[in-house]
Amino acid sequence: MAAIDGVPIDEILTPPDEPVIVSYLLRLFQDIALTRGVIAGGMMVMPAALSHQEILAWQINTRRRLEPWEVQAIVRLDLAWRSANGKKLTTDSIVRELQDLGFLGKPRDPGA
């Protein structure tokens, strides 16, 4: 069986369990979201979407290179966060939002 640094390829290609992925992505998202701008309009101030430029700046400033799938996950997580803004967020609600966006497993049945 092929291996890299003694680790079988199957183990490298197998993603971790969803709770581990969600926890990891939430930590990245929270750190990057601290750089988020706001959109002011009239009496409302809303969080702006995280841009690829902000994510790139975070990578440069922290000297951490994200994989393309991580960037895409953070963008989708930001979309889920902004769509749920004002609601009580839990890991379960974030997982459901990501599933609805087609990122984690099958989207949930709207009738469920």
mmCIF file with all atom_site columns, N, CA and C in Angstrom, residues 12-77:
data_model
loop_
_atom_site.group_PDB
_atom_site.id
_atom_site.type_symbol
_atom_site.label_atom_id
_atom_site.label_alt_id
_atom_site.label_comp_id
_atom_site.label_asym_id
_atom_site.label_entity_id
_atom_site.label_seq_id
_atom_site.pdbx_PDB_ins_code
_atom_site.Cartn_x
_atom_site.Cartn_y
_atom_site.Cartn_z
_atom_site.occupancy
_atom_site.B_iso_or_equiv
_atom_site.pdbx_formal_charge
_atom_site.auth_seq_id
_atom_site.auth_comp_id
_atom_site.auth_asym_id
_atom_site.auth_atom_id
_atom_site.pdbx_PDB_model_num
ATOM 1   N N  . ILE A 1 12 ? -4.714  9.544  4.560  1.00 0.00 ? 12 ILE A N  1
ATOM 2   C CA . ILE A 1 12 ? -4.496  10.931 4.183  1.00 0.00 ? 12 ILE A CA 1
ATOM 3   C C  . ILE A 1 12 ? -5.707  11.465 3.422  1.00 0.00 ? 12 ILE A C  1
ATOM 4   N N  . LEU A 1 13 ? -6.277  10.631 2.544  1.00 0.00 ? 13 LEU A N  1
ATOM 5   C CA . LEU A 1 13 ? -7.388  11.068 1.705  1.00 0.00 ? 13 LEU A CA 1
ATOM 6   C C  . LEU A 1 13 ? -8.737  11.005 2.405  1.00 0.00 ? 13 LEU A C  1
ATOM 7   N N  . THR A 1 14 ? -8.802  10.364 3.560  1.00 0.00 ? 14 THR A N  1
ATOM 8   C CA . THR A 1 14 ? -10.062 10.259 4.285  1.00 0.00 ? 14 THR A CA 1
ATOM 9   C C  . THR A 1 14 ? -10.228 11.469 5.184  1.00 0.00 ? 14 THR A C  1
ATOM 10  N N  . PRO A 1 15 ? -11.276 12.285 4.936  1.00 0.00 ? 15 PRO A N  1
ATOM 11  C CA . PRO A 1 15 ? -11.454 13.464 5.786  1.00 0.00 ? 15 PRO A CA 1
ATOM 12  C C  . PRO A 1 15 ? -11.848 13.065 7.195  1.00 0.00 ? 15 PRO A C  1
ATOM 13  N N  . PRO A 1 16 ? -11.543 13.899 8.185  1.00 0.00 ? 16 PRO A N  1
ATOM 14  C CA . PRO A 1 16 ? -11.945 13.595 9.555  1.00 0.00 ? 16 PRO A CA 1
ATOM 15  C C  . PRO A 1 16 ? -13.460 13.661 9.700  1.00 0.00 ? 16 PRO A C  1
ATOM 16  N N  . ASP A 1 17 ? -13.954 13.191 10.830 1.00 0.00 ? 17 ASP A N  1
ATOM 17  C CA . ASP A 1 17 ? -15.387 13.249 11.110 1.00 0.00 ? 17 ASP A CA 1
ATOM 18  C C  . ASP A 1 17 ? -15.882 14.684 11.020 1.00 0.00 ? 17 ASP A C  1
ATOM 19  N N  . GLU A 1 18 ? -17.159 14.856 10.647 1.00 0.00 ? 18 GLU A N  1
ATOM 20  C CA . GLU A 1 18 ? -17.724 16.193 10.494 1.00 0.00 ? 18 GLU A CA 1
ATOM 21  C C  . GLU A 1 18 ? -17.541 17.083 11.717 1.00 0.00 ? 18 GLU A C  1
ATOM 22  N N  . PRO A 1 19 ? -17.775 16.592 12.953 1.00 0.00 ? 19 PRO A N  1
ATOM 23  C CA . PRO A 1 19 ? -17.588 17.498 14.096 1.00 0.00 ? 19 PRO A CA 1
ATOM 24  C C  . PRO A 1 19 ? -16.168 18.055 14.184 1.00 0.00 ? 19 PRO A C  1
ATOM 25  N N  . VAL A 1 20 ? -15.169 17.251 13.816 1.00 0.00 ? 20 VAL A N  1
ATOM 26  C CA . VAL A 1 20 ? -13.784 17.720 13.835 1.00 0.00 ? 20 VAL A CA 1
ATOM 27  C C  . VAL A 1 20 ? -13.585 18.784 12.755 1.00 0.00 ? 20 VAL A C  1
ATOM 28  N N  . ILE A 1 21 ? -14.136 18.542 11.562 1.00 0.00 ? 21 ILE A N  1
ATOM 29  C CA . ILE A 1 21 ? -14.020 19.512 10.472 1.00 0.00 ? 21 ILE A CA 1
ATOM 30  C C  . ILE A 1 21 ? -14.715 20.808 10.868 1.00 0.00 ? 21 ILE A C  1
ATOM 31  N N  . VAL A 1 22 ? -15.923 20.701 11.405 1.00 0.00 ? 22 VAL A N  1
ATOM 32  C CA . VAL A 1 22 ? -16.678 21.902 11.773 1.00 0.00 ? 22 VAL A CA 1
ATOM 33  C C  . VAL A 1 22 ? -15.934 22.687 12.831 1.00 0.00 ? 22 VAL A C  1
ATOM 34  N N  . SER A 1 23 ? -15.402 22.021 13.831 1.00 0.00 ? 23 SER A N  1
ATOM 35  C CA . SER A 1 23 ? -14.662 22.697 14.897 1.00 0.00 ? 23 SER A CA 1
ATOM 36  C C  . SER A 1 23 ? -13.435 23.410 14.326 1.00 0.00 ? 23 SER A C  1
ATOM 37  N N  . TYR A 1 24 ? -12.707 22.732 13.476 1.00 0.00 ? 24 TYR A N  1
ATOM 38  C CA . TYR A 1 24 ? -11.515 23.296 12.844 1.00 0.00 ? 24 TYR A CA 1
ATOM 39  C C  . TYR A 1 24 ? -11.884 24.508 11.995 1.00 0.00 ? 24 TYR A C  1
ATOM 40  N N  . LEU A 1 25 ? -12.911 24.368 11.155 1.00 0.00 ? 25 LEU A N  1
ATOM 41  C CA . LEU A 1 25 ? -13.314 25.470 10.283 1.00 0.00 ? 25 LEU A CA 1
ATOM 42  C C  . LEU A 1 25 ? -13.874 26.640 11.078 1.00 0.00 ? 25 LEU A C  1
ATOM 43  N N  . LEU A 1 26 ? -14.586 26.363 12.160 1.00 0.00 ? 26 LEU A N  1
ATOM 44  C CA . LEU A 1 26 ? -15.113 27.435 12.997 1.00 0.00 ? 26 LEU A CA 1
ATOM 45  C C  . LEU A 1 26 ? -13.985 28.255 13.606 1.00 0.00 ? 26 LEU A C  1
ATOM 46  N N  . ARG A 1 27 ? -12.910 27.590 14.034 1.00 0.00 ? 27 ARG A N  1
ATOM 47  C CA . ARG A 1 27 ? -11.771 28.330 14.603 1.00 0.00 ? 27 ARG A CA 1
ATOM 48  C C  . ARG A 1 27 ? -11.141 29.231 13.541 1.00 0.00 ? 27 ARG A C  1
ATOM 49  N N  . LEU A 1 28 ? -10.950 28.700 12.329 1.00 0.00 ? 28 LEU A N  1
ATOM 50  C CA . LEU A 1 28 ? -10.410 29.519 11.241 1.00 0.00 ? 28 LEU A CA 1
ATOM 51  C C  . LEU A 1 28 ? -11.346 30.678 10.931 1.00 0.00 ? 28 LEU A C  1
ATOM 52  N N  . PHE A 1 29 ? -12.625 30.364 10.790 1.00 0.00 ? 29 PHE A N  1
ATOM 53  C CA . PHE A 1 29 ? -13.617 31.380 10.459 1.00 0.00 ? 29 PHE A CA 1
ATOM 54  C C  . PHE A 1 29 ? -13.651 32.489 11.510 1.00 0.00 ? 29 PHE A C  1
ATOM 55  N N  . GLN A 1 30 ? -13.653 32.118 12.778 1.00 0.00 ? 30 GLN A N  1
ATOM 56  C CA . GLN A 1 30 ? -13.708 33.115 13.846 1.00 0.00 ? 30 GLN A CA 1
ATOM 57  C C  . GLN A 1 30 ? -12.494 34.036 13.793 1.00 0.00 ? 30 GLN A C  1
ATOM 58  N N  . ASP A 1 31 ? -11.335 33.477 13.551 1.00 0.00 ? 31 ASP A N  1
ATOM 59  C CA . ASP A 1 31 ? -10.119 34.285 13.488 1.00 0.00 ? 31 ASP A CA 1
ATOM 60  C C  . ASP A 1 31 ? -10.162 35.238 12.289 1.00 0.00 ? 31 ASP A C  1
ATOM 61  N N  . ILE A 1 32 ? -10.547 34.720 11.134 1.00 0.00 ? 32 ILE A N  1
ATOM 62  C CA . ILE A 1 32 ? -10.588 35.551 9.926  1.00 0.00 ? 32 ILE A CA 1
ATOM 63  C C  . ILE A 1 32 ? -11.708 36.583 10.024 1.00 0.00 ? 32 ILE A C  1
ATOM 64  N N  . ALA A 1 33 ? -12.835 36.212 10.614 1.00 0.00 ? 33 ALA A N  1
ATOM 65  C CA . ALA A 1 33 ? -13.992 37.115 10.694 1.00 0.00 ? 33 ALA A CA 1
ATOM 66  C C  . ALA A 1 33 ? -13.704 38.355 11.539 1.00 0.00 ? 33 ALA A C  1
ATOM 67  N N  . LEU A 1 34 ? -12.676 38.294 12.380 1.00 0.00 ? 34 LEU A N  1
ATOM 68  C CA . LEU A 1 34 ? -12.311 39.475 13.165 1.00 0.00 ? 34 LEU A CA 1
ATOM 69  C C  . LEU A 1 34 ? -11.885 40.633 12.276 1.00 0.00 ? 34 LEU A C  1
ATOM 70  N N  . THR A 1 35 ? -11.514 40.333 11.032 1.00 0.00 ? 35 THR A N  1
ATOM 71  C CA . THR A 1 35 ? -11.077 41.375 10.099 1.00 0.00 ? 35 THR A CA 1
ATOM 72  C C  . THR A 1 35 ? -12.229 41.917 9.263  1.00 0.00 ? 35 THR A C  1
ATOM 73  N N  . ARG A 1 36 ? -13.405 41.397 9.486  1.00 0.00 ? 36 ARG A N  1
ATOM 74  C CA . ARG A 1 36 ? -14.575 41.724 8.671  1.00 0.00 ? 36 ARG A CA 1
ATOM 75  C C  . ARG A 1 36 ? -14.920 43.211 8.731  1.00 0.00 ? 36 ARG A C  1
ATOM 76  N N  . GLY A 1 37 ? -15.316 43.750 7.592  1.00 0.00 ? 37 GLY A N  1
ATOM 77  C CA . GLY A 1 37 ? -15.817 45.112 7.545  1.00 0.00 ? 37 GLY A CA 1
ATOM 78  C C  . GLY A 1 37 ? -17.319 45.129 7.785  1.00 0.00 ? 37 GLY A C  1
ATOM 79  N N  . VAL A 1 38 ? -17.893 46.302 7.737  1.00 0.00 ? 38 VAL A N  1
ATOM 80  C CA . VAL A 1 38 ? -19.339 46.437 7.900  1.00 0.00 ? 38 VAL A CA 1
ATOM 81  C C  . VAL A 1 38 ? -19.906 47.246 6.739  1.00 0.00 ? 38 VAL A C  1
ATOM 82  N N  . ILE A 1 39 ? -21.201 47.062 6.525  1.00 0.00 ? 39 ILE A N  1
ATOM 83  C CA . ILE A 1 39 ? -21.927 47.834 5.521  1.00 0.00 ? 39 ILE A CA 1
ATOM 84  C C  . ILE A 1 39 ? -22.917 48.698 6.277  1.00 0.00 ? 39 ILE A C  1
ATOM 85  N N  . ALA A 1 40 ? -22.798 50.008 6.113  1.00 0.00 ? 40 ALA A N  1
ATOM 86  C CA . ALA A 1 40 ? -23.716 50.921 6.788  1.00 0.00 ? 40 ALA A CA 1
ATOM 87  C C  . ALA A 1 40 ? -24.689 51.469 5.759  1.00 0.00 ? 40 ALA A C  1
ATOM 88  N N  . GLY A 1 41 ? -25.965 51.400 6.130  1.00 0.00 ? 41 GLY A N  1
ATOM 89  C CA . GLY A 1 41 ? -26.998 51.928 5.247  1.00 0.00 ? 41 GLY A CA 1
ATOM 90  C C  . GLY A 1 41 ? -28.137 52.477 6.081  1.00 0.00 ? 41 GLY A C  1
ATOM 91  N N  . GLY A 1 42 ? -28.310 53.779 6.059  1.00 0.00 ? 42 GLY A N  1
ATOM 92  C CA . GLY A 1 42 ? -29.375 54.371 6.868  1.00 0.00 ? 42 GLY A CA 1
ATOM 93  C C  . GLY A 1 42 ? -29.108 54.129 8.342  1.00 0.00 ? 42 GLY A C  1
ATOM 94  N N  . MET A 1 43 ? -30.068 53.528 9.008  1.00 0.00 ? 43 MET A N  1
ATOM 95  C CA . MET A 1 43 ? -29.952 53.254 10.443 1.00 0.00 ? 43 MET A CA 1
ATOM 96  C C  . MET A 1 43 ? -29.380 51.875 10.718 1.00 0.00 ? 43 MET A C  1
ATOM 97  N N  . MET A 1 44 ? -29.048 51.118 9.669  1.00 0.00 ? 44 MET A N  1
ATOM 98  C CA . MET A 1 44 ? -28.589 49.741 9.854  1.00 0.00 ? 44 MET A CA 1
ATOM 99  C C  . MET A 1 44 ? -27.100 49.611 9.590  1.00 0.00 ? 44 MET A C  1
ATOM 100 N N  . VAL A 1 45 ? -26.472 48.791 10.376 1.00 0.00 ? 45 VAL A N  1
ATOM 101 C CA . VAL A 1 45 ? -25.081 48.406 10.153 1.00 0.00 ? 45 VAL A CA 1
ATOM 102 C C  . VAL A 1 45 ? -25.064 46.891 10.140 1.00 0.00 ? 45 VAL A C  1
ATOM 103 N N  . MET A 1 46 ? -24.577 46.348 9.038  1.00 0.00 ? 46 MET A N  1
ATOM 104 C CA . MET A 1 46 ? -24.563 44.898 8.884  1.00 0.00 ? 46 MET A CA 1
ATOM 105 C C  . MET A 1 46 ? -23.146 44.427 8.613  1.00 0.00 ? 46 MET A C  1
ATOM 106 N N  . PRO A 1 47 ? -22.826 43.204 9.045  1.00 0.00 ? 47 PRO A N  1
ATOM 107 C CA . PRO A 1 47 ? -21.505 42.665 8.721  1.00 0.00 ? 47 PRO A CA 1
ATOM 108 C C  . PRO A 1 47 ? -21.378 42.416 7.222  1.00 0.00 ? 47 PRO A C  1
ATOM 109 N N  . ALA A 1 48 ? -20.254 42.818 6.676  1.00 0.00 ? 48 ALA A N  1
ATOM 110 C CA . ALA A 1 48 ? -19.992 42.592 5.252  1.00 0.00 ? 48 ALA A CA 1
ATOM 111 C C  . ALA A 1 48 ? -19.541 41.146 5.052  1.00 0.00 ? 48 ALA A C  1
ATOM 112 N N  . ALA A 1 49 ? -19.731 40.667 3.852  1.00 0.00 ? 49 ALA A N  1
ATOM 113 C CA . ALA A 1 49 ? -19.242 39.328 3.514  1.00 0.00 ? 49 ALA A CA 1
ATOM 114 C C  . ALA A 1 49 ? -17.723 39.323 3.575  1.00 0.00 ? 49 ALA A C  1
ATOM 115 N N  . LEU A 1 50 ? -17.161 38.217 4.010  1.00 0.00 ? 50 LEU A N  1
ATOM 116 C CA . LEU A 1 50 ? -15.703 38.074 3.960  1.00 0.00 ? 50 LEU A CA 1
ATOM 117 C C  . LEU A 1 50 ? -15.294 37.964 2.501  1.00 0.00 ? 50 LEU A C  1
ATOM 118 N N  . SER A 1 51 ? -14.325 38.751 2.114  1.00 0.00 ? 51 SER A N  1
ATOM 119 C CA . SER A 1 51 ? -13.861 38.710 0.725  1.00 0.00 ? 51 SER A CA 1
ATOM 120 C C  . SER A 1 51 ? -12.631 37.803 0.633  1.00 0.00 ? 51 SER A C  1
ATOM 121 N N  . HIS A 1 52 ? -12.360 37.389 -0.587 1.00 0.00 ? 52 HIS A N  1
ATOM 122 C CA . HIS A 1 52 ? -11.150 36.601 -0.817 1.00 0.00 ? 52 HIS A CA 1
ATOM 123 C C  . HIS A 1 52 ? -9.917  37.431 -0.482 1.00 0.00 ? 52 HIS A C  1
ATOM 124 N N  . GLN A 1 53 ? -9.999  38.752 -0.678 1.00 0.00 ? 53 GLN A N  1
ATOM 125 C CA . GLN A 1 53 ? -8.878  39.626 -0.341 1.00 0.00 ? 53 GLN A CA 1
ATOM 126 C C  . GLN A 1 53 ? -8.622  39.612 1.170  1.00 0.00 ? 53 GLN A C  1
ATOM 127 N N  . GLU A 1 54 ? -9.685  39.643 1.971  1.00 0.00 ? 54 GLU A N  1
ATOM 128 C CA . GLU A 1 54 ? -9.513  39.590 3.428  1.00 0.00 ? 54 GLU A CA 1
ATOM 129 C C  . GLU A 1 54 ? -8.920  38.249 3.856  1.00 0.00 ? 54 GLU A C  1
ATOM 130 N N  . ILE A 1 55 ? -9.388  37.182 3.225  1.00 0.00 ? 55 ILE A N  1
ATOM 131 C CA . ILE A 1 55 ? -8.860  35.852 3.554  1.00 0.00 ? 55 ILE A CA 1
ATOM 132 C C  . ILE A 1 55 ? -7.392  35.768 3.143  1.00 0.00 ? 55 ILE A C  1
ATOM 133 N N  . LEU A 1 56 ? -7.061  36.304 1.980  1.00 0.00 ? 56 LEU A N  1
ATOM 134 C CA . LEU A 1 56 ? -5.663  36.321 1.532  1.00 0.00 ? 56 LEU A CA 1
ATOM 135 C C  . LEU A 1 56 ? -4.800  37.154 2.472  1.00 0.00 ? 56 LEU A C  1
ATOM 136 N N  . ALA A 1 57 ? -5.297  38.322 2.875  1.00 0.00 ? 57 ALA A N  1
ATOM 137 C CA . ALA A 1 57 ? -4.541  39.169 3.815  1.00 0.00 ? 57 ALA A CA 1
ATOM 138 C C  . ALA A 1 57 ? -4.305  38.431 5.122  1.00 0.00 ? 57 ALA A C  1
ATOM 139 N N  . TRP A 1 58 ? -5.311  37.703 5.601  1.00 0.00 ? 58 TRP A N  1
ATOM 140 C CA . TRP A 1 58 ? -5.157  36.920 6.832  1.00 0.00 ? 58 TRP A CA 1
ATOM 141 C C  . TRP A 1 58 ? -4.055  35.876 6.646  1.00 0.00 ? 58 TRP A C  1
ATOM 142 N N  . GLN A 1 59 ? -4.061  35.222 5.480  1.00 0.00 ? 59 GLN A N  1
ATOM 143 C CA . GLN A 1 59 ? -3.033  34.210 5.217  1.00 0.00 ? 59 GLN A CA 1
ATOM 144 C C  . GLN A 1 59 ? -1.640  34.832 5.213  1.00 0.00 ? 59 GLN A C  1
ATOM 145 N N  . ILE A 1 60 ? -1.506  35.985 4.603  1.00 0.00 ? 60 ILE A N  1
ATOM 146 C CA . ILE A 1 60 ? -0.207  36.661 4.546  1.00 0.00 ? 60 ILE A CA 1
ATOM 147 C C  . ILE A 1 60 ? 0.234   37.095 5.942  1.00 0.00 ? 60 ILE A C  1
ATOM 148 N N  . ASN A 1 61 ? -0.688  37.706 6.689  1.00 0.00 ? 61 ASN A N  1
ATOM 149 C CA . ASN A 1 61 ? -0.350  38.208 8.023  1.00 0.00 ? 61 ASN A CA 1
ATOM 150 C C  . ASN A 1 61 ? -0.037  37.111 9.025  1.00 0.00 ? 61 ASN A C  1
ATOM 151 N N  . THR A 1 62 ? -0.686  35.972 8.879  1.00 0.00 ? 62 THR A N  1
ATOM 152 C CA . THR A 1 62 ? -0.455  34.869 9.828  1.00 0.00 ? 62 THR A CA 1
ATOM 153 C C  . THR A 1 62 ? 0.566   33.863 9.301  1.00 0.00 ? 62 THR A C  1
ATOM 154 N N  . ARG A 1 63 ? 1.017   34.094 8.068  1.00 0.00 ? 63 ARG A N  1
ATOM 155 C CA . ARG A 1 63 ? 1.957   33.165 7.414  1.00 0.00 ? 63 ARG A CA 1
ATOM 156 C C  . ARG A 1 63 ? 1.409   31.745 7.394  1.00 0.00 ? 63 ARG A C  1
ATOM 157 N N  . ARG A 1 64 ? 0.131   31.665 7.112  1.00 0.00 ? 64 ARG A N  1
ATOM 158 C CA . ARG A 1 64 ? -0.557  30.374 7.058  1.00 0.00 ? 64 ARG A CA 1
ATOM 159 C C  . ARG A 1 64 ? -1.238  30.260 5.713  1.00 0.00 ? 64 ARG A C  1
ATOM 160 N N  . ARG A 1 65 ? -0.921  29.225 4.975  1.00 0.00 ? 65 ARG A N  1
ATOM 161 C CA . ARG A 1 65 ? -1.526  29.038 3.658  1.00 0.00 ? 65 ARG A CA 1
ATOM 162 C C  . ARG A 1 65 ? -2.699  28.086 3.781  1.00 0.00 ? 65 ARG A C  1
ATOM 163 N N  . LEU A 1 66 ? -3.865  28.564 3.376  1.00 0.00 ? 66 LEU A N  1
ATOM 164 C CA . LEU A 1 66 ? -5.049  27.715 3.374  1.00 0.00 ? 66 LEU A CA 1
ATOM 165 C C  . LEU A 1 66 ? -5.150  26.980 2.049  1.00 0.00 ? 66 LEU A C  1
ATOM 166 N N  . GLU A 1 67 ? -5.656  25.782 2.110  1.00 0.00 ? 67 GLU A N  1
ATOM 167 C CA . GLU A 1 67 ? -5.928  25.021 0.893  1.00 0.00 ? 67 GLU A CA 1
ATOM 168 C C  . GLU A 1 67 ? -7.178  25.615 0.245  1.00 0.00 ? 67 GLU A C  1
ATOM 169 N N  . PRO A 1 68 ? -7.320  25.459 -1.064 1.00 0.00 ? 68 PRO A N  1
ATOM 170 C CA . PRO A 1 68 ? -8.507  26.009 -1.733 1.00 0.00 ? 68 PRO A CA 1
ATOM 171 C C  . PRO A 1 68 ? -9.832  25.534 -1.113 1.00 0.00 ? 68 PRO A C  1
ATOM 172 N N  . TRP A 1 69 ? -9.907  24.274 -0.684 1.00 0.00 ? 69 TRP A N  1
ATOM 173 C CA . TRP A 1 69 ? -11.158 23.787 -0.081 1.00 0.00 ? 69 TRP A CA 1
ATOM 174 C C  . TRP A 1 69 ? -11.436 24.497 1.240  1.00 0.00 ? 69 TRP A C  1
ATOM 175 N N  . GLU A 1 70 ? -10.362 24.884 1.967  1.00 0.00 ? 70 GLU A N  1
ATOM 176 C CA . GLU A 1 70 ? -10.557 25.602 3.228  1.00 0.00 ? 70 GLU A CA 1
ATOM 177 C C  . GLU A 1 70 ? -11.101 27.014 2.974  1.00 0.00 ? 70 GLU A C  1
ATOM 178 N N  . VAL A 1 71 ? -10.564 27.669 1.939  1.00 0.00 ? 71 VAL A N  1
ATOM 179 C CA . VAL A 1 71 ? -11.054 29.005 1.590  1.00 0.00 ? 71 VAL A CA 1
ATOM 180 C C  . VAL A 1 71 ? -12.526 28.922 1.203  1.00 0.00 ? 71 VAL A C  1
ATOM 181 N N  . GLN A 1 72 ? -12.858 27.942 0.354  1.00 0.00 ? 72 GLN A N  1
ATOM 182 C CA . GLN A 1 72 ? -14.250 27.780 -0.073 1.00 0.00 ? 72 GLN A CA 1
ATOM 183 C C  . GLN A 1 72 ? -15.149 27.484 1.125  1.00 0.00 ? 72 GLN A C  1
ATOM 184 N N  . ALA A 1 73 ? -14.677 26.657 2.044  1.00 0.00 ? 73 ALA A N  1
ATOM 185 C CA . ALA A 1 73 ? -15.466 26.336 3.235  1.00 0.00 ? 73 ALA A CA 1
ATOM 186 C C  . ALA A 1 73 ? -15.694 27.583 4.082  1.00 0.00 ? 73 ALA A C  1
ATOM 187 N N  . ILE A 1 74 ? -14.672 28.426 4.221  1.00 0.00 ? 74 ILE A N  1
ATOM 188 C CA . ILE A 1 74 ? -14.811 29.649 5.017  1.00 0.00 ? 74 ILE A CA 1
ATOM 189 C C  . ILE A 1 74 ? -15.791 30.606 4.351  1.00 0.00 ? 74 ILE A C  1
ATOM 190 N N  . VAL A 1 75 ? -15.737 30.719 3.030  1.00 0.00 ? 75 VAL A N  1
ATOM 191 C CA . VAL A 1 75 ? -16.679 31.575 2.306  1.00 0.00 ? 75 VAL A CA 1
ATOM 192 C C  . VAL A 1 75 ? -18.108 31.059 2.518  1.00 0.00 ? 75 VAL A C  1
ATOM 193 N N  . ARG A 1 76 ? -18.290 29.746 2.423  1.00 0.00 ? 76 ARG A N  1
ATOM 194 C CA . ARG A 1 76 ? -19.625 29.173 2.627  1.00 0.00 ? 76 ARG A CA 1
ATOM 195 C C  . ARG A 1 76 ? -20.061 29.288 4.086  1.00 0.00 ? 76 ARG A C  1
ATOM 196 N N  . LEU A 1 77 ? -19.132 29.116 4.996  1.00 0.00 ? 77 LEU A N  1
ATOM 197 C CA . LEU A 1 77 ? -19.456 29.273 6.412  1.00 0.00 ? 77 LEU A CA 1
ATOM 198 C C  . LEU A 1 77 ? -19.856 30.716 6.695  1.00 0.00 ? 77 LEU A C  1
#
